[in-house]
mmCIF file of C-alpha atoms in Angstrom:
data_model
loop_
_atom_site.group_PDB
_atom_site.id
_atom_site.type_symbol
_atom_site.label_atom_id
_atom_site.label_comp_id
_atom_site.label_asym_id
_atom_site.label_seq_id
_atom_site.Cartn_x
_atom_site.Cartn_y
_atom_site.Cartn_z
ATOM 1 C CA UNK A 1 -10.607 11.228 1.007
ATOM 2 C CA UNK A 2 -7.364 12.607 2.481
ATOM 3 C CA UNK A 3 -7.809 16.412 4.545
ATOM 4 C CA UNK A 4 -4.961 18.725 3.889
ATOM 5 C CA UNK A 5 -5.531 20.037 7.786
ATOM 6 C CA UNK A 6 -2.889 20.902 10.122
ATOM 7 C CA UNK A 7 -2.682 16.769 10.851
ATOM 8 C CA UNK A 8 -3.427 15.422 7.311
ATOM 9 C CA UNK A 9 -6.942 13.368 7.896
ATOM 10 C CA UNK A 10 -8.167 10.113 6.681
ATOM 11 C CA UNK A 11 -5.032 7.981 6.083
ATOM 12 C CA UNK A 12 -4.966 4.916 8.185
ATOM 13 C CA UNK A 13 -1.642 4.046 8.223
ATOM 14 C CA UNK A 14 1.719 5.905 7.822
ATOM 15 C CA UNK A 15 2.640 5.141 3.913
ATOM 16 C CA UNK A 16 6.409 5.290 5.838
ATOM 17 C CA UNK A 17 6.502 2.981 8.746
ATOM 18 C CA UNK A 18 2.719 1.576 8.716
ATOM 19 C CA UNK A 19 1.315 2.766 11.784
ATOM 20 C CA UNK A 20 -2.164 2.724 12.172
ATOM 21 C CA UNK A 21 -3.999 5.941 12.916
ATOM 22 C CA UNK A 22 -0.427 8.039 12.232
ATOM 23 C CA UNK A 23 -0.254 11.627 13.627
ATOM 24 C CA UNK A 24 0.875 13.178 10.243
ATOM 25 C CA UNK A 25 1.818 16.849 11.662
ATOM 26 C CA UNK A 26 2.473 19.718 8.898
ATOM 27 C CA UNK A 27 5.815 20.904 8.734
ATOM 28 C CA UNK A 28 6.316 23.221 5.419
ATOM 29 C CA UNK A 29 4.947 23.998 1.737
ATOM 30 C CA UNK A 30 5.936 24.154 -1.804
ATOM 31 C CA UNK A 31 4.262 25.720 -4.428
ATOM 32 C CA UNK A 32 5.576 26.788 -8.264
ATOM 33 C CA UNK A 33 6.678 30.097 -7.520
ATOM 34 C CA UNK A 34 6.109 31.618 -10.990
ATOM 35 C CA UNK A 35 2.377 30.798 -11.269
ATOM 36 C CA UNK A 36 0.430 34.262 -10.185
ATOM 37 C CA UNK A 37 -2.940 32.441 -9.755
ATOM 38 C CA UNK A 38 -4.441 32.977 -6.750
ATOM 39 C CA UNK A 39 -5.712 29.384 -6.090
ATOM 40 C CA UNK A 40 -2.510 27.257 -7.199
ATOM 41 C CA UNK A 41 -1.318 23.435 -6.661
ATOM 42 C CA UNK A 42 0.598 22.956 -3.823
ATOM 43 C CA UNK A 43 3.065 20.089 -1.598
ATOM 44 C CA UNK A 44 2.409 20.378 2.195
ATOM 45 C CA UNK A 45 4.743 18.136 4.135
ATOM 46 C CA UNK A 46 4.177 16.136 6.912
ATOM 47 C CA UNK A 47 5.816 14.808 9.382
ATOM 48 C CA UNK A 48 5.061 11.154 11.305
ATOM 49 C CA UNK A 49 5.264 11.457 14.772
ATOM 50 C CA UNK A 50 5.565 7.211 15.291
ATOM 51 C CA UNK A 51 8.566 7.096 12.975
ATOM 52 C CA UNK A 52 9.974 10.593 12.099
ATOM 53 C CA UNK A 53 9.664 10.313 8.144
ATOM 54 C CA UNK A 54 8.341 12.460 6.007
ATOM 55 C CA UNK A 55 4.933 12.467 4.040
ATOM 56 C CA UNK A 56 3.852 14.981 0.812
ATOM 57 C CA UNK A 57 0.326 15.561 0.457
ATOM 58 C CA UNK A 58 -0.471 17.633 -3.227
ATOM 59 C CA UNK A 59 -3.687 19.869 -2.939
ATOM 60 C CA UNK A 60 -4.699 23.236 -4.180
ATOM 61 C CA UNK A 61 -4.440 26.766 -1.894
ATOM 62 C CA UNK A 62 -4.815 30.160 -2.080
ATOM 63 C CA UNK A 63 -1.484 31.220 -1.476
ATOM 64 C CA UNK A 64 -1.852 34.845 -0.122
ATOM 65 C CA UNK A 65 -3.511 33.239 2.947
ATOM 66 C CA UNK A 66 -1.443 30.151 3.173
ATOM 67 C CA UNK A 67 1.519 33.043 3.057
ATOM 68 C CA UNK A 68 0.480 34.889 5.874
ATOM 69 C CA UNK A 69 -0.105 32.298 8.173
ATOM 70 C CA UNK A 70 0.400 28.510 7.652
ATOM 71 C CA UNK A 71 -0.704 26.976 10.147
ATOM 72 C CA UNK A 72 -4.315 28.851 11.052
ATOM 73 C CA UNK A 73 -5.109 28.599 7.357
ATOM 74 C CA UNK A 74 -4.751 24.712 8.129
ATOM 75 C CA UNK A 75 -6.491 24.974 10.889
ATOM 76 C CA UNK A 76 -9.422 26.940 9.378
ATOM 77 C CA UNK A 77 -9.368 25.760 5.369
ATOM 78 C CA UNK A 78 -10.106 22.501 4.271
ATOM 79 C CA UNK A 79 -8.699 21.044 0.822
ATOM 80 C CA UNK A 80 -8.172 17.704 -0.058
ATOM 81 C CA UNK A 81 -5.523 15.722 -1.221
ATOM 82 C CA UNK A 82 -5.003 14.783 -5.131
ATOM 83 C CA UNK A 83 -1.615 12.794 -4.635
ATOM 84 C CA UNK A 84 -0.322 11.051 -1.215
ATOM 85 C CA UNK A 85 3.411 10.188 -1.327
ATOM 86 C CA UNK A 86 4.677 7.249 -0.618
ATOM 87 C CA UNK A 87 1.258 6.090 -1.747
ATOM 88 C CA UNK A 88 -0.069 4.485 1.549
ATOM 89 C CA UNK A 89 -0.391 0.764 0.991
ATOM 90 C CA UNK A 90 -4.029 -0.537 1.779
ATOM 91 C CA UNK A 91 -5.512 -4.446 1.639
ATOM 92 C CA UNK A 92 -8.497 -4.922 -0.299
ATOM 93 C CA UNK A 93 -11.522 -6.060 1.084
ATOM 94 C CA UNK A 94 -12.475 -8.340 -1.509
ATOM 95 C CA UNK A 95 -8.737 -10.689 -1.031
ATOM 96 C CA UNK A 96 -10.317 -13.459 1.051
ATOM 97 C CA UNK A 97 -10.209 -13.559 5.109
ATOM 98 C CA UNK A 98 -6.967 -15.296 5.784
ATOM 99 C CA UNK A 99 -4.433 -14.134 3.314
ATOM 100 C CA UNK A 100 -5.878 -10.182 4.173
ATOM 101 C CA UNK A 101 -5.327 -10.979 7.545
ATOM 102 C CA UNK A 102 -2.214 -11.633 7.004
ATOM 103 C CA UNK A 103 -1.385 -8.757 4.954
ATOM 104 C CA UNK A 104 -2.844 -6.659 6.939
ATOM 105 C CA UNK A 105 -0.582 -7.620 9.699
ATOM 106 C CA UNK A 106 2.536 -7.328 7.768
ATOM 107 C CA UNK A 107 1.451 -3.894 7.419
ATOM 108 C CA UNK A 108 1.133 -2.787 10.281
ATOM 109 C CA UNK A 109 4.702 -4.379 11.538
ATOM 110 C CA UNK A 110 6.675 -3.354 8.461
ATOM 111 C CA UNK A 111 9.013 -1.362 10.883
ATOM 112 C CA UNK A 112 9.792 -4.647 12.061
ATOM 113 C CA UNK A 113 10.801 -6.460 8.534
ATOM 114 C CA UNK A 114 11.438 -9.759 10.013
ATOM 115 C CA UNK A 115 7.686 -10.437 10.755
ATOM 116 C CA UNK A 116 6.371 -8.176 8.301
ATOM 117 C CA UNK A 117 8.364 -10.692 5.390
ATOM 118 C CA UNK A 118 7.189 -13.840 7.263
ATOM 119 C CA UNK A 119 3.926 -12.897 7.494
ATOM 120 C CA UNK A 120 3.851 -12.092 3.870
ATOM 121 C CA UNK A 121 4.885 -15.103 2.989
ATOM 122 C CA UNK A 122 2.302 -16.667 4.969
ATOM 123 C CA UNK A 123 -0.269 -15.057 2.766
ATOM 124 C CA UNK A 124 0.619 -16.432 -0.224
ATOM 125 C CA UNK A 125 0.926 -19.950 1.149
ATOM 126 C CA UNK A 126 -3.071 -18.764 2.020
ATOM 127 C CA UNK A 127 -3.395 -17.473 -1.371
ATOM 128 C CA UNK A 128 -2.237 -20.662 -2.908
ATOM 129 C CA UNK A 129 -4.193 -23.209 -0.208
ATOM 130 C CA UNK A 130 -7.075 -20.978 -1.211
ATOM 131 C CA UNK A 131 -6.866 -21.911 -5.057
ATOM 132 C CA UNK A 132 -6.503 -25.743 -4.144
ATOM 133 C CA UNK A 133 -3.189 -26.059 -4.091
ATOM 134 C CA UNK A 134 -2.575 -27.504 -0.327
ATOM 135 C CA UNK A 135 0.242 -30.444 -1.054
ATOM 136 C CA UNK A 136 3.663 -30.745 -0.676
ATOM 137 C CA UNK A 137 6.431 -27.396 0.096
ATOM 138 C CA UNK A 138 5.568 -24.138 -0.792
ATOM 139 C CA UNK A 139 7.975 -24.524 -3.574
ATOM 140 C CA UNK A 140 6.118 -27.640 -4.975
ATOM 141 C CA UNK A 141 2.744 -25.399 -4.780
ATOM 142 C CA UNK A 142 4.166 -22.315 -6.494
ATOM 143 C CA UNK A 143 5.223 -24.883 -9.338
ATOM 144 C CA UNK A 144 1.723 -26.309 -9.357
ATOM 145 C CA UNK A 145 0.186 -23.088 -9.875
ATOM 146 C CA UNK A 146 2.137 -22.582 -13.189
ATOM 147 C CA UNK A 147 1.448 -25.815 -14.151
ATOM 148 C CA UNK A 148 -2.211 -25.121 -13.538
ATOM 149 C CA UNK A 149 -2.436 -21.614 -14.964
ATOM 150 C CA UNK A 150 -2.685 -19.880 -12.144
ATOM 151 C CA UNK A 151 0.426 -17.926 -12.073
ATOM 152 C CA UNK A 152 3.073 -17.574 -14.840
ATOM 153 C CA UNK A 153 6.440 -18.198 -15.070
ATOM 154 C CA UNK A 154 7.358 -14.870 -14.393
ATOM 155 C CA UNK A 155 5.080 -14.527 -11.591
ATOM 156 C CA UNK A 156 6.083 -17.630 -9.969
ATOM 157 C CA UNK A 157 9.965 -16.200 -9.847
ATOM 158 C CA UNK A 158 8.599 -13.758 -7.689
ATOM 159 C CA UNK A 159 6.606 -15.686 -5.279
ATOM 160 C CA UNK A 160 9.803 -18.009 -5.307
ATOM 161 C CA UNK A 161 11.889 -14.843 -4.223
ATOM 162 C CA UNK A 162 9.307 -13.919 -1.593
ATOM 163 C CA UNK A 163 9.180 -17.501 -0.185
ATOM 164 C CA UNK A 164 13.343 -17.691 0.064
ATOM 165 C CA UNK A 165 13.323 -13.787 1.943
ATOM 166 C CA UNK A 166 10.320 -15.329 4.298
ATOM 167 C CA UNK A 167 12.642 -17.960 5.020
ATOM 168 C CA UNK A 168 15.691 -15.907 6.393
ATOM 169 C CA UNK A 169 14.394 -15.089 9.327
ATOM 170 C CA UNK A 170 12.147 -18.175 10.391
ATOM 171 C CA UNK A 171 15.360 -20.456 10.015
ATOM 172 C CA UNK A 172 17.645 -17.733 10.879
ATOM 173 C CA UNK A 173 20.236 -17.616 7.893
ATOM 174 C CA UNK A 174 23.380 -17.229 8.932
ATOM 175 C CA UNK A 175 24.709 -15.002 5.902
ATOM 176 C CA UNK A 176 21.220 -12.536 5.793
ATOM 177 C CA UNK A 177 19.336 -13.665 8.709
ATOM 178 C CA UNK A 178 17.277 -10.485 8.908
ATOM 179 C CA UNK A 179 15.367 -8.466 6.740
ATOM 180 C CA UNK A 180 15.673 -4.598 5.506
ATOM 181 C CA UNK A 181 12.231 -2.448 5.442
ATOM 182 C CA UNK A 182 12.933 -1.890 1.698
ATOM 183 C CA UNK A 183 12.946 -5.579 1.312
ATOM 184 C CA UNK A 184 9.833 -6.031 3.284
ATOM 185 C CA UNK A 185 8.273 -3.499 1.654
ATOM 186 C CA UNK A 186 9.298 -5.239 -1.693
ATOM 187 C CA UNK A 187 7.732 -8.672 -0.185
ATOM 188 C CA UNK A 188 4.424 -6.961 0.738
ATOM 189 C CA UNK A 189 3.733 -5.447 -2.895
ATOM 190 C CA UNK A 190 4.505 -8.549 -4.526
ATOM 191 C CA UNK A 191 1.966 -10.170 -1.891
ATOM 192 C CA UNK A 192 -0.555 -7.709 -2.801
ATOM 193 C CA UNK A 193 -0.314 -7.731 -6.459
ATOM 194 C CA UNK A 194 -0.734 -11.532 -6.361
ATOM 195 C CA UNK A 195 -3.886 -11.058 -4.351
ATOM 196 C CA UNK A 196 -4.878 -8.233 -6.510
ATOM 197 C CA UNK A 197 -3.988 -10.929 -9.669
ATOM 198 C CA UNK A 198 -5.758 -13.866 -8.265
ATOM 199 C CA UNK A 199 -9.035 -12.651 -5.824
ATOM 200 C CA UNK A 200 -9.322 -8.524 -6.421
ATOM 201 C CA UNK A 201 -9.466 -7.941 -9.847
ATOM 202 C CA UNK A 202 -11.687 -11.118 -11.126
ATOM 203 C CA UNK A 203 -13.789 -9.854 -7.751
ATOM 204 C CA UNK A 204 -14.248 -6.446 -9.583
ATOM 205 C CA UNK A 205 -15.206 -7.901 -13.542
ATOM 206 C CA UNK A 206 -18.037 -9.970 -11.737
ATOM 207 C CA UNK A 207 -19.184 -6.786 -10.454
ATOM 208 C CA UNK A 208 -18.547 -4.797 -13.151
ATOM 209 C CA UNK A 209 -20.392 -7.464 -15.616
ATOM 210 C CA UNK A 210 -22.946 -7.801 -12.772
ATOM 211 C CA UNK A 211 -23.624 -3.925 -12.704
ATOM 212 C CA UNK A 212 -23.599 -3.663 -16.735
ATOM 213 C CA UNK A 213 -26.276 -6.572 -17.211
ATOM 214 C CA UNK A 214 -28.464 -4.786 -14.943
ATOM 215 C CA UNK A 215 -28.458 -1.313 -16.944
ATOM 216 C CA UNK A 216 -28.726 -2.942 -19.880
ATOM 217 C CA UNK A 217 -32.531 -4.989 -21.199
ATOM 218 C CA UNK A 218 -32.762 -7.763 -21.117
ATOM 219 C CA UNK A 219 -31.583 -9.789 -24.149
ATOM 220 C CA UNK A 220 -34.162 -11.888 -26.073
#
């Protein structure tokens, strides 16, 4: 859980630039000015001190002490945060070693787009190498893996669009030989979802089935 504190607490990584531990330093609040409760919702901004961009953390207050003095009500109140935005981006643990590696790298250099797309790519060529499909171009494999069921069409435009952006930079195009941070950013969500698609989510309905078979007797 995310502390609305002077610093917010608990994210690991700016949801702007991907720095790990960020120093996300309060800078002002917003609140609905026409609701008279005296515990209300409220947006407390943040500012990163790695890349300068701002953060909104949504929590609840009381407002006639958060009025009188910001920052030692941060300092002395704890709340916690409902809503994060941007949403901070985070790998999960059950995506297999190699392609979380990689993600997890491309995180953390997203404010360097160049590696953070390559390195992207790299983790679905993992992905796919992981699933059996270790032969020919990356094209050929993301082909394969329609053919096979493993991703659909639509699916495979996208990891087609992914593998041509990872490409810029490692042959250095000479019309778009570098990549922008919204692309990356673009890149690394794709790369997630697939892992999500592929190792997460079948990861969680084995658990979940796993976990509802044990509540439940036996059957006979």
């Amino acid at each position: 859980m995310v502390e609305i504190r002077r610093t917010l607490i608990g994210i690991e990584r700016c949801p702007q630039c991907g720095v790990a531990s960020p120093t996300l330093t309060y800078q002002s609040f917003f609140t609905d000015p026409y609701d008279q409760a005296s515990i209300r919702p409220a947006w407390f901004i943040y500012r990163c001190e790695s890349c300068g961009d701002l953060v909104a953390a949504k929590g609840e207050a009381s407002i006639t002490s958060l009025q009188s003095s910001t920052v030692n009500y941060l300092v002395n109140y704890t709340t916690y945060a409902e809503r994060i935005i941007p949403e901070p981006i985070t790998i999960d643990s059950n995506l297999p070693e190699r392609p979380r590696t990689y993600l997890s790298q491309a995180l953390s250099t997203i404010h360097a787009p160049d590696g953070a797309v390559m390195l992207a790519g790299s983790a679905i060529d993992a992905m796919l190498k992981i699933k059996g499909l270790k032969d020919g171009s990356v094209y050929a494999r993301i082909e394969k893996a329609v053919e096979d069921g493993i991703l659909t069409k639509d699916m495979s435009k996208w990891a087609h669009a992914v593998r041509l952006e990872s490409n810029k930079p490692r042959h250095a195009d000479l019309d778009e030989p570098h990549a922008t941070k919204e692309q990356a950013l673009l890149v690394l969500e794709f790369a997630k979802a697939l892992g999500d698609f592929l190792f997460v989510l079948p990861a969680r309905v084995a658990a979940g089935v796993k976990a509802a078979q044990e509540l439940s007797p036996a059957e006979t």
